[in-house]
mmCIF file of N, CA and C in Angstrom:
data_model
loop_
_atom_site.group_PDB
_atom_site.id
_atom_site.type_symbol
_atom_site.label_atom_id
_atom_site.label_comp_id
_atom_site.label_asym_id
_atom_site.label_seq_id
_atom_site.Cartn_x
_atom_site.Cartn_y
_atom_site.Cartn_z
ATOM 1 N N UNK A 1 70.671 -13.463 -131.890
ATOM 2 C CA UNK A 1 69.549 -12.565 -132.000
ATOM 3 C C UNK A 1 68.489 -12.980 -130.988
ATOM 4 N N UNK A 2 67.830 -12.192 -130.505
ATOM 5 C CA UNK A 2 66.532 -11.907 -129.299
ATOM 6 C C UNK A 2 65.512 -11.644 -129.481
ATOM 7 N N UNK A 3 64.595 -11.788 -129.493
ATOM 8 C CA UNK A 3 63.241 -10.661 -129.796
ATOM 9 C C UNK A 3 62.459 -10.651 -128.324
ATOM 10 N N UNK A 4 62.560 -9.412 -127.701
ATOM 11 C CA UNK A 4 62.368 -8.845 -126.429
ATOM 12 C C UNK A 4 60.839 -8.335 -126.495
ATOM 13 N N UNK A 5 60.136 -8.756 -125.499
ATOM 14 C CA UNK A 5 58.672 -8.357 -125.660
ATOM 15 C C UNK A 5 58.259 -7.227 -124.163
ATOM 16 N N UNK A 6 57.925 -5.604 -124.436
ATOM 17 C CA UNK A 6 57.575 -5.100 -123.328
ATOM 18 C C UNK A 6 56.187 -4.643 -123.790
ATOM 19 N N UNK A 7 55.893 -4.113 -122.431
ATOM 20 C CA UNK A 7 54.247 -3.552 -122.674
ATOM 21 C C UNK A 7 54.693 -2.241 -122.806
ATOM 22 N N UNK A 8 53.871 -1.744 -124.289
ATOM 23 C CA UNK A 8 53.788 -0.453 -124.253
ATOM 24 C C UNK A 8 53.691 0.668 -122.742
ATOM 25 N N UNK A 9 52.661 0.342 -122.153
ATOM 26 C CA UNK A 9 52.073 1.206 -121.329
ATOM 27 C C UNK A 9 52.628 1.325 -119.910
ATOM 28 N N UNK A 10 53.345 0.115 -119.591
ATOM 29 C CA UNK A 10 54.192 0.437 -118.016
ATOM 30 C C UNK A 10 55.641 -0.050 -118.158
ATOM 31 N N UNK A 11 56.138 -0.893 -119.419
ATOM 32 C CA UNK A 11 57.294 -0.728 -119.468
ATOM 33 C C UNK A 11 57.610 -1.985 -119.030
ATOM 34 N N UNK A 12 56.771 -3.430 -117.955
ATOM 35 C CA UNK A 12 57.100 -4.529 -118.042
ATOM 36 C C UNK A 12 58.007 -5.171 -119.413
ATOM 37 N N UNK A 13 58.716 -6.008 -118.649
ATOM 38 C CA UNK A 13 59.629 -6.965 -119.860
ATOM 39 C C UNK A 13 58.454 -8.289 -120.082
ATOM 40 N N UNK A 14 57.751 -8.404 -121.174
ATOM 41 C CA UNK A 14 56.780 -9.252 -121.077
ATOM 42 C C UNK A 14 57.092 -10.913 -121.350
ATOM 43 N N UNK A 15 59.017 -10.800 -122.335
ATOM 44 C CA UNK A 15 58.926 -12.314 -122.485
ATOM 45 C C UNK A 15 60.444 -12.066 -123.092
ATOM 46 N N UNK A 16 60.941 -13.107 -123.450
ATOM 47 C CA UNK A 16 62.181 -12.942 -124.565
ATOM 48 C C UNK A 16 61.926 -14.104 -125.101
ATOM 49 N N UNK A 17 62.149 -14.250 -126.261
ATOM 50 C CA UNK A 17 63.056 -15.290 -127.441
ATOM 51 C C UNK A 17 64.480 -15.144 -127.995
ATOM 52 N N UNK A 18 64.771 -16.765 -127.626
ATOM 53 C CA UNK A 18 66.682 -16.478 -128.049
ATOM 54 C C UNK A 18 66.638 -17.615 -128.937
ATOM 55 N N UNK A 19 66.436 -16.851 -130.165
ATOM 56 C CA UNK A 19 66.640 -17.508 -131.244
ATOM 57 C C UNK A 19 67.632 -17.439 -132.578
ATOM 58 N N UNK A 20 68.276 -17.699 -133.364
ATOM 59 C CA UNK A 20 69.558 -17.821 -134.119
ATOM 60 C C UNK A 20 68.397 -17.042 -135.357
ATOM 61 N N UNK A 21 67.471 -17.999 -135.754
ATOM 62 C CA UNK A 21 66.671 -17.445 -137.171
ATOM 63 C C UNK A 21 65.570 -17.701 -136.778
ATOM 64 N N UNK A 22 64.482 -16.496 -136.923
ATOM 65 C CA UNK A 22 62.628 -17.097 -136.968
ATOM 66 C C UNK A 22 62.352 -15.941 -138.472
ATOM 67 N N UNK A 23 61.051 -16.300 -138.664
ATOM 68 C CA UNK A 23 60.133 -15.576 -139.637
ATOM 69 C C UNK A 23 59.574 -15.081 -138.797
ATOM 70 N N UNK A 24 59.159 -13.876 -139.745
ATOM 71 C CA UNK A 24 58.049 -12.434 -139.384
ATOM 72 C C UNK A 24 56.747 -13.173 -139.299
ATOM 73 N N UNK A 25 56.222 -14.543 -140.261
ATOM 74 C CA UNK A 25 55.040 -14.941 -139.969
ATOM 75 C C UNK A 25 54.940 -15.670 -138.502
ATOM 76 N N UNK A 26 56.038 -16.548 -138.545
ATOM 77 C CA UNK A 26 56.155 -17.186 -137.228
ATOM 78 C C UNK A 26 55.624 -16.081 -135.811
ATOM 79 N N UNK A 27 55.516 -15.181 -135.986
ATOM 80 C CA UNK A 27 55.609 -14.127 -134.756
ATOM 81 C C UNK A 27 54.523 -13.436 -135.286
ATOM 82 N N UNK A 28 54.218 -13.632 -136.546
ATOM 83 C CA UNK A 28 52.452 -12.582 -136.635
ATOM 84 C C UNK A 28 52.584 -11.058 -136.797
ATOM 85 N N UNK A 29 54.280 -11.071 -137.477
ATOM 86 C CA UNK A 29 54.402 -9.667 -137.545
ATOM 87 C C UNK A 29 54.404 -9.415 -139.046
ATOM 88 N N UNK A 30 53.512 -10.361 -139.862
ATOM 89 C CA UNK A 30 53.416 -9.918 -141.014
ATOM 90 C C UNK A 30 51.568 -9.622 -141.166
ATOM 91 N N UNK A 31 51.277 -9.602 -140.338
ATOM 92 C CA UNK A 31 49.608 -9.312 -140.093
ATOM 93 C C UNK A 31 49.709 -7.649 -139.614
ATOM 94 N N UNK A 32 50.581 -6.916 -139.524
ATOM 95 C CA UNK A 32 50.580 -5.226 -139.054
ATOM 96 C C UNK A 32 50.598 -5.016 -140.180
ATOM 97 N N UNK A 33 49.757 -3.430 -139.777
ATOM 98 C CA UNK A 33 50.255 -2.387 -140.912
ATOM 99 C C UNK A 33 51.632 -1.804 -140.983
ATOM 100 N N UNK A 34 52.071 -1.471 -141.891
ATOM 101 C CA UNK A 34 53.236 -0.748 -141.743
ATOM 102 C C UNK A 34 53.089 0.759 -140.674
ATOM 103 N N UNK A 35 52.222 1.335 -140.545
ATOM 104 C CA UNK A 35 51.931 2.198 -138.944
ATOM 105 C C UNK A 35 52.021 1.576 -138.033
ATOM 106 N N UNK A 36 51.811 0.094 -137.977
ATOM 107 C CA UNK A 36 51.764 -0.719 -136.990
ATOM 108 C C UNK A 36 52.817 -1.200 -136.626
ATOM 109 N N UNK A 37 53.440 -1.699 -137.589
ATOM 110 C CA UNK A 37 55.071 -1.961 -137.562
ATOM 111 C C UNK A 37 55.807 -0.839 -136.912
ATOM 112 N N UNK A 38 56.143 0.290 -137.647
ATOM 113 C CA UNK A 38 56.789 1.482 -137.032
ATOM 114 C C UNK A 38 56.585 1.220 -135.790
ATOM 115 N N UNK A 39 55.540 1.745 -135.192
ATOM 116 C CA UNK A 39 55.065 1.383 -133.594
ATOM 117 C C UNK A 39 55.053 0.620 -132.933
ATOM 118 N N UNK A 40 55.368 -0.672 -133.250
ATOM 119 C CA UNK A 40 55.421 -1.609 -132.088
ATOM 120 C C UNK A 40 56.887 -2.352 -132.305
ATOM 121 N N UNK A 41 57.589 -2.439 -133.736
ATOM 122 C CA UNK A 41 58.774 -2.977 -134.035
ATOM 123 C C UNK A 41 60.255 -1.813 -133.989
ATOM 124 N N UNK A 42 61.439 -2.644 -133.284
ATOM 125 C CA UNK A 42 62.223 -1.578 -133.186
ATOM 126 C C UNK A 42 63.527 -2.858 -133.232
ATOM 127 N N UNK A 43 64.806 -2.533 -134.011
ATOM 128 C CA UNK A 43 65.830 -3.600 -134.036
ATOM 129 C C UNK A 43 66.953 -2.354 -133.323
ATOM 130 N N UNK A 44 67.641 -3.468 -132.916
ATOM 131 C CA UNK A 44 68.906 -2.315 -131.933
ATOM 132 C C UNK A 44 70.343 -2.993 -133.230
ATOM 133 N N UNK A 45 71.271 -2.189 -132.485
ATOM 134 C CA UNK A 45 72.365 -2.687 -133.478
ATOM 135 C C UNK A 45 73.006 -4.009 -133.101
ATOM 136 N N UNK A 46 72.674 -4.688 -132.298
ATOM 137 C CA UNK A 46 73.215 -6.204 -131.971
ATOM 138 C C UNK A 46 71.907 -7.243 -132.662
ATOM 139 N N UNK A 47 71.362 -6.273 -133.605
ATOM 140 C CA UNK A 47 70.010 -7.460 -134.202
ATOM 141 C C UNK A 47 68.665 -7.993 -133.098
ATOM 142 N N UNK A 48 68.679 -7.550 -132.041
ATOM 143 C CA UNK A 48 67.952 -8.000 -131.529
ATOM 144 C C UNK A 48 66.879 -7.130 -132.045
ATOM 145 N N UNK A 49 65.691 -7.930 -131.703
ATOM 146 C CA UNK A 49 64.172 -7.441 -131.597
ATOM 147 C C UNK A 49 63.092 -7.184 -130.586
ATOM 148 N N UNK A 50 62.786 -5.727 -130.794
ATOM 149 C CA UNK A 50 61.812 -4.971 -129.164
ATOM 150 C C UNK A 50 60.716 -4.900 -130.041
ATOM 151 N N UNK A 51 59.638 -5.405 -129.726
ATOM 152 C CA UNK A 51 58.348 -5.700 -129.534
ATOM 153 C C UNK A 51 57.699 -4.801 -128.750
ATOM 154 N N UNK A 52 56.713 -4.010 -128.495
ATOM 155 C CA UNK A 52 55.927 -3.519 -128.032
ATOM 156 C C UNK A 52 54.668 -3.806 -128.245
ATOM 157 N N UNK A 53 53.826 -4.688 -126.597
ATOM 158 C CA UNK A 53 52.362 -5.071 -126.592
ATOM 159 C C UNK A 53 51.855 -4.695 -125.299
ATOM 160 N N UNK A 54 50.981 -5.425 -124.839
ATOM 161 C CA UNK A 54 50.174 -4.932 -123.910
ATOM 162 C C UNK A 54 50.346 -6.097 -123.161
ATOM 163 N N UNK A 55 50.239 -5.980 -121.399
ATOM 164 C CA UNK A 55 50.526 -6.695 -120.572
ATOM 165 C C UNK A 55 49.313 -7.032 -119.775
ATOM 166 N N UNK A 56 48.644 -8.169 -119.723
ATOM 167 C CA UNK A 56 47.570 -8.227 -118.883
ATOM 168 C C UNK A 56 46.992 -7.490 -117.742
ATOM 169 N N UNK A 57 47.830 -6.843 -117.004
ATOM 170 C CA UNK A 57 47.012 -5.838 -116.181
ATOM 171 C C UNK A 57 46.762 -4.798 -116.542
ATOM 172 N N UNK A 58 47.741 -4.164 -117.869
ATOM 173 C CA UNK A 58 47.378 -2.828 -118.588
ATOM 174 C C UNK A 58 45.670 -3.631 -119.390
ATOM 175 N N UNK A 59 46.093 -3.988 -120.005
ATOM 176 C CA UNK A 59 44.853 -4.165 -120.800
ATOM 177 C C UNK A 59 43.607 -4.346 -119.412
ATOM 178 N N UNK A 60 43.625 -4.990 -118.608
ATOM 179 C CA UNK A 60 42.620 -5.204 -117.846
ATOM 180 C C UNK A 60 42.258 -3.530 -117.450
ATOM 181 N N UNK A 61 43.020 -2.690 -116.949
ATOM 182 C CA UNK A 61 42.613 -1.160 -116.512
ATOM 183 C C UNK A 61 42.483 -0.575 -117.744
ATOM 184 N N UNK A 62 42.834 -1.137 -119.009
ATOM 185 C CA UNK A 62 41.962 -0.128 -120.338
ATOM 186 C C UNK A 62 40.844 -0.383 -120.284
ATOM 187 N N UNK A 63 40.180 -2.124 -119.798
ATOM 188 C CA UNK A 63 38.719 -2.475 -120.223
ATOM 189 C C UNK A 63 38.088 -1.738 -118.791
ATOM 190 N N UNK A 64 38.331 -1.966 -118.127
ATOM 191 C CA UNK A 64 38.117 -0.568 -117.025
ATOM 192 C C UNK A 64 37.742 0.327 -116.778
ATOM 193 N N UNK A 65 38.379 1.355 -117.243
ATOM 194 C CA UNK A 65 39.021 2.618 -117.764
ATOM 195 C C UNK A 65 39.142 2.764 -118.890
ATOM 196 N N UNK A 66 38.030 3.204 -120.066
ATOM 197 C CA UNK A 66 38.628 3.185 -121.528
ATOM 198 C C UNK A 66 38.716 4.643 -121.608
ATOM 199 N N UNK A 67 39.050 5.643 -120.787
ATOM 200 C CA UNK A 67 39.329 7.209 -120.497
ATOM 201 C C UNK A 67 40.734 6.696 -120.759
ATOM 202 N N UNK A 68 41.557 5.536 -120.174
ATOM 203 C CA UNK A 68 42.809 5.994 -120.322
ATOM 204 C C UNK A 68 43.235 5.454 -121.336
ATOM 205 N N UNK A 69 42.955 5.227 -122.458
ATOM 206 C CA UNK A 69 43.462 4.964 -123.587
ATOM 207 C C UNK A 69 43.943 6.818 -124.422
ATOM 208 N N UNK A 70 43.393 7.565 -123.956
ATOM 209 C CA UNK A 70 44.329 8.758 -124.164
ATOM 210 C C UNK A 70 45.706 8.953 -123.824
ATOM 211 N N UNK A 71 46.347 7.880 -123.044
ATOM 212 C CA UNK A 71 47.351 7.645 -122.555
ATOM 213 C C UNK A 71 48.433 6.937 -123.016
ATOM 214 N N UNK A 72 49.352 7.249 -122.950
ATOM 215 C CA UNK A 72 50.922 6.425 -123.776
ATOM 216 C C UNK A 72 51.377 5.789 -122.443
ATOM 217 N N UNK A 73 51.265 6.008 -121.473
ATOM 218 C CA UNK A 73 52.072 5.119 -120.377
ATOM 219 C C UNK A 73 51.188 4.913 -119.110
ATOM 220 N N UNK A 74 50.791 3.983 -118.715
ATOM 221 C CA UNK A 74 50.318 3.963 -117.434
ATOM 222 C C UNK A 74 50.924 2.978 -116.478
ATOM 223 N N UNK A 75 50.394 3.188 -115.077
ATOM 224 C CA UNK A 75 50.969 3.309 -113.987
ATOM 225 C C UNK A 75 50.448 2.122 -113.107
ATOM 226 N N UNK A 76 51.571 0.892 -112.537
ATOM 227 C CA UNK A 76 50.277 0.245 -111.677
ATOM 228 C C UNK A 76 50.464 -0.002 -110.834
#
C-alpha cells in the first residue's frame, strides 16, 4: 500500500509513502470532515491512497490572487 500526495489545483505529484500499515491519525486524516474526506481522500483498487492538497506555489498564487480560489485547477 501507498498513499500518493497531489495538489489539487495543478496536478503536481506532491510526495508518496510506501508503507505496509499507517493510521488515519498518523496522517491527520482523522481531523477532516467527512465533506472533507470525500474531497481530498480517494483509495484505488490496489489499496493505495490519493490525497489531495495544495502545493506551495498554488497556495502562494491563492495568497496573491484570492479571485482564483473560484477555481478547481490552476495553471503555472
Amino acid at each position: 500500500m501507498a498513499i500518493h500526495y497531489h495538489c489539487r489545483h495543478c496536478g503536481t505529484n506532491l510526495g508518496s509513502i510506501e508503507q505496509s500499515s499507517i493510521h488515519s491519525e498518523t496522517l491527520g486524516l482523522h481531523k477532516l470532515t467527512e465533506q472533507e474526506r470525500q474531497e481530498m481522500v480517494a483509495y484505488d483498487l490496489s489499496g493505495n491512497i490519493h490525497i489531495t492538497a495544495i502545493c506551495e506555489d498554488c497556495q502562494e498564487a491563492l495568497e496573491r490572487n484570492p479571485d482564483y480560489h473560484q477555481y478547481d485547477f490552476l495553471i503555472h
